[in-house]
Amino acid sequence: LDFLRSYSTGDENAAFAIHALPETQMAVMRHELDYYGLEKAVFPSIPFGIDLATFSPGPEMQSKRGGLGAVVLPENRGVLVVGGHSDQEHLASTEVFNLDTE
């Protein structure tokens, strides 16, 4: 993955550089990305398109939050929501937001 360090964040050419690798190097790259849990982010089974997305309100969270951090957990385990603020208070709490169990 070191060859990707020359690209800046959000540079679309980085994805092109990965997809342009020879097949043997691509297999090694997939193995390494899988080790770090990143294979599906680089090689999604269905390419993401905002026109394909649907949005709707979900269940209420334990804390009302703004300015939070969120990470999608692997294996459909939900979304880890971290920190943020509620009104003027900074939050140091986390929640796992899982639509399957809510």
PDB file of C-alpha atoms in Angstrom:
ATOM      1  CA  LEU A   1       0.000   0.000   0.000  1.00  0.00           C
ATOM      2  CA  ASP A   2       3.036   2.268   0.225  1.00  0.00           C
ATOM      3  CA  PHE A   3       2.692   3.401  -3.401  1.00  0.00           C
ATOM      4  CA  LEU A   4      -0.586   5.132  -2.435  1.00  0.00           C
ATOM      5  CA  ARG A   5       1.212   7.553  -0.098  1.00  0.00           C
ATOM      6  CA  SER A   6       2.055   9.829  -3.033  1.00  0.00           C
ATOM      7  CA  TYR A   7      -1.660  10.546  -3.562  1.00  0.00           C
ATOM      8  CA  SER A   8      -3.543  13.141  -1.529  1.00  0.00           C
ATOM      9  CA  THR A   9      -6.798  12.360   0.268  1.00  0.00           C
ATOM     10  CA  GLY A  10      -9.727  12.210  -2.144  1.00  0.00           C
ATOM     11  CA  ASP A  11      -7.512  11.934  -5.240  1.00  0.00           C
ATOM     12  CA  GLU A  12      -9.527   9.868  -7.744  1.00  0.00           C
ATOM     13  CA  ASN A  13      -6.297   8.777  -9.447  1.00  0.00           C
ATOM     14  CA  ALA A  14      -5.439   6.651  -6.396  1.00  0.00           C
ATOM     15  CA  ALA A  15      -8.330   4.281  -7.163  1.00  0.00           C
ATOM     16  CA  PHE A  16      -7.246   4.179 -10.809  1.00  0.00           C
ATOM     17  CA  ALA A  17      -3.697   3.246  -9.727  1.00  0.00           C
ATOM     18  CA  ILE A  18      -5.048   0.288  -7.749  1.00  0.00           C
ATOM     19  CA  HIS A  19      -7.368  -0.929 -10.503  1.00  0.00           C
ATOM     20  CA  ALA A  20      -4.575  -0.626 -13.113  1.00  0.00           C
ATOM     21  CA  LEU A  21      -2.294  -3.116 -11.350  1.00  0.00           C
ATOM     22  CA  PRO A  22      -1.464  -6.423 -13.099  1.00  0.00           C
ATOM     23  CA  GLU A  23      -3.703  -9.300 -11.956  1.00  0.00           C
ATOM     24  CA  THR A  24      -1.044 -10.935  -9.737  1.00  0.00           C
ATOM     25  CA  GLN A  25      -0.340  -7.651  -7.939  1.00  0.00           C
ATOM     26  CA  MET A  26      -4.097  -7.032  -7.710  1.00  0.00           C
ATOM     27  CA  ALA A  27      -4.503 -10.358  -5.852  1.00  0.00           C
ATOM     28  CA  VAL A  28      -1.749  -9.373  -3.397  1.00  0.00           C
ATOM     29  CA  MET A  29      -3.348  -5.928  -2.983  1.00  0.00           C
ATOM     30  CA  ARG A  30      -6.777  -7.461  -2.273  1.00  0.00           C
ATOM     31  CA  HIS A  31      -5.215  -9.769   0.335  1.00  0.00           C
ATOM     32  CA  GLU A  32      -3.492  -6.853   2.077  1.00  0.00           C
ATOM     33  CA  LEU A  33      -6.603  -4.659   1.930  1.00  0.00           C
ATOM     34  CA  ASP A  34      -8.667  -7.539   3.343  1.00  0.00           C
ATOM     35  CA  TYR A  35      -6.186  -7.903   6.216  1.00  0.00           C
ATOM     36  CA  TYR A  36      -6.809  -4.254   7.162  1.00  0.00           C
ATOM     37  CA  GLY A  37     -10.581  -4.541   6.576  1.00  0.00           C
ATOM     38  CA  LEU A  38     -10.477  -2.194   3.575  1.00  0.00           C
ATOM     39  CA  GLU A  39     -11.105  -4.490   0.592  1.00  0.00           C
ATOM     40  CA  LYS A  40     -14.830  -3.715   0.336  1.00  0.00           C
ATOM     41  CA  ALA A  41     -14.119   0.031   0.499  1.00  0.00           C
ATOM     42  CA  VAL A  42     -11.718  -0.152  -2.467  1.00  0.00           C
ATOM     43  CA  PHE A  43     -13.486  -2.934  -4.383  1.00  0.00           C
ATOM     44  CA  PRO A  44     -17.201  -2.588  -3.559  1.00  0.00           C
ATOM     45  CA  SER A  45     -19.463  -5.334  -4.890  1.00  0.00           C
ATOM     46  CA  ILE A  46     -21.920  -2.662  -6.028  1.00  0.00           C
ATOM     47  CA  PRO A  47     -20.389   0.715  -6.895  1.00  0.00           C
ATOM     48  CA  PHE A  48     -21.902   3.472  -4.761  1.00  0.00           C
ATOM     49  CA  GLY A  49     -23.993   6.097  -6.487  1.00  0.00           C
ATOM     50  CA  ILE A  50     -25.814   8.799  -4.555  1.00  0.00           C
ATOM     51  CA  ASP A  51     -28.702   8.383  -6.995  1.00  0.00           C
ATOM     52  CA  LEU A  52     -29.084   4.780  -5.727  1.00  0.00           C
ATOM     53  CA  ALA A  53     -29.157   5.771  -2.034  1.00  0.00           C
ATOM     54  CA  THR A  54     -32.315   6.197   0.004  1.00  0.00           C
ATOM     55  CA  PHE A  55     -32.528   8.060   3.290  1.00  0.00           C
ATOM     56  CA  SER A  56     -35.075   7.902   6.088  1.00  0.00           C
ATOM     57  CA  PRO A  57     -35.144   8.718   9.807  1.00  0.00           C
ATOM     58  CA  GLY A  58     -33.914   5.929  12.041  1.00  0.00           C
ATOM     59  CA  PRO A  59     -34.554   5.172  15.687  1.00  0.00           C
ATOM     60  CA  GLU A  60     -33.628   7.770  18.305  1.00  0.00           C
ATOM     61  CA  MET A  61     -30.145   7.636  19.744  1.00  0.00           C
ATOM     62  CA  GLN A  62     -29.371   7.830  23.475  1.00  0.00           C
ATOM     63  CA  SER A  63     -27.868  11.316  23.109  1.00  0.00           C
ATOM     64  CA  LYS A  64     -28.794  14.125  20.745  1.00  0.00           C
ATOM     65  CA  ARG A  65     -25.515  14.843  18.857  1.00  0.00           C
ATOM     66  CA  GLY A  66     -23.981  17.215  16.354  1.00  0.00           C
ATOM     67  CA  GLY A  67     -20.397  17.344  15.066  1.00  0.00           C
ATOM     68  CA  LEU A  68     -19.902  13.653  15.760  1.00  0.00           C
ATOM     69  CA  GLY A  69     -17.645  11.023  14.246  1.00  0.00           C
ATOM     70  CA  ALA A  70     -19.054   7.817  12.780  1.00  0.00           C
ATOM     71  CA  VAL A  71     -17.547   4.612  11.388  1.00  0.00           C
ATOM     72  CA  VAL A  72     -19.391   1.765   9.668  1.00  0.00           C
ATOM     73  CA  LEU A  73     -18.536  -1.457  11.481  1.00  0.00           C
ATOM     74  CA  PRO A  74     -17.643  -4.582   9.483  1.00  0.00           C
ATOM     75  CA  GLU A  75     -20.007  -7.508   8.979  1.00  0.00           C
ATOM     76  CA  ASN A  76     -23.181  -5.387   9.220  1.00  0.00           C
ATOM     77  CA  ARG A  77     -22.648  -4.750  12.944  1.00  0.00           C
ATOM     78  CA  GLY A  78     -23.907  -1.170  12.694  1.00  0.00           C
ATOM     79  CA  VAL A  79     -22.313   2.250  12.977  1.00  0.00           C
ATOM     80  CA  LEU A  80     -20.051   3.368  15.815  1.00  0.00           C
ATOM     81  CA  VAL A  81     -20.956   6.958  16.743  1.00  0.00           C
ATOM     82  CA  VAL A  82     -18.291   8.841  18.719  1.00  0.00           C
ATOM     83  CA  GLY A  83     -18.272  12.139  20.611  1.00  0.00           C
ATOM     84  CA  GLY A  84     -19.763  15.319  19.266  1.00  0.00           C
ATOM     85  CA  HIS A  85     -21.731  17.928  21.142  1.00  0.00           C
ATOM     86  CA  SER A  86     -25.240  18.356  22.498  1.00  0.00           C
ATOM     87  CA  ASP A  87     -26.224  22.024  22.741  1.00  0.00           C
ATOM     88  CA  GLN A  88     -23.165  23.584  24.444  1.00  0.00           C
ATOM     89  CA  GLU A  89     -21.905  20.348  26.055  1.00  0.00           C
ATOM     90  CA  HIS A  90     -19.106  18.251  24.530  1.00  0.00           C
ATOM     91  CA  LEU A  91     -19.892  14.534  24.596  1.00  0.00           C
ATOM     92  CA  ALA A  92     -17.259  11.924  25.447  1.00  0.00           C
ATOM     93  CA  SER A  93     -19.587   8.987  24.872  1.00  0.00           C
ATOM     94  CA  THR A  94     -20.055   6.402  22.142  1.00  0.00           C
ATOM     95  CA  GLU A  95     -23.043   4.477  20.813  1.00  0.00           C
ATOM     96  CA  VAL A  96     -23.378   1.576  18.418  1.00  0.00           C
ATOM     97  CA  PHE A  97     -26.210   2.400  16.069  1.00  0.00           C
ATOM     98  CA  ASN A  98     -27.563  -0.857  14.684  1.00  0.00           C
ATOM     99  CA  LEU A  99     -30.726  -0.756  12.562  1.00  0.00           C
ATOM    100  CA  ASP A 100     -31.143  -4.542  12.794  1.00  0.00           C
ATOM    101  CA  THR A 101     -31.680  -4.416  16.558  1.00  0.00           C
ATOM    102  CA  GLU A 102     -33.343  -1.006  16.941  1.00  0.00           C
TER     103      GLU A 102
END
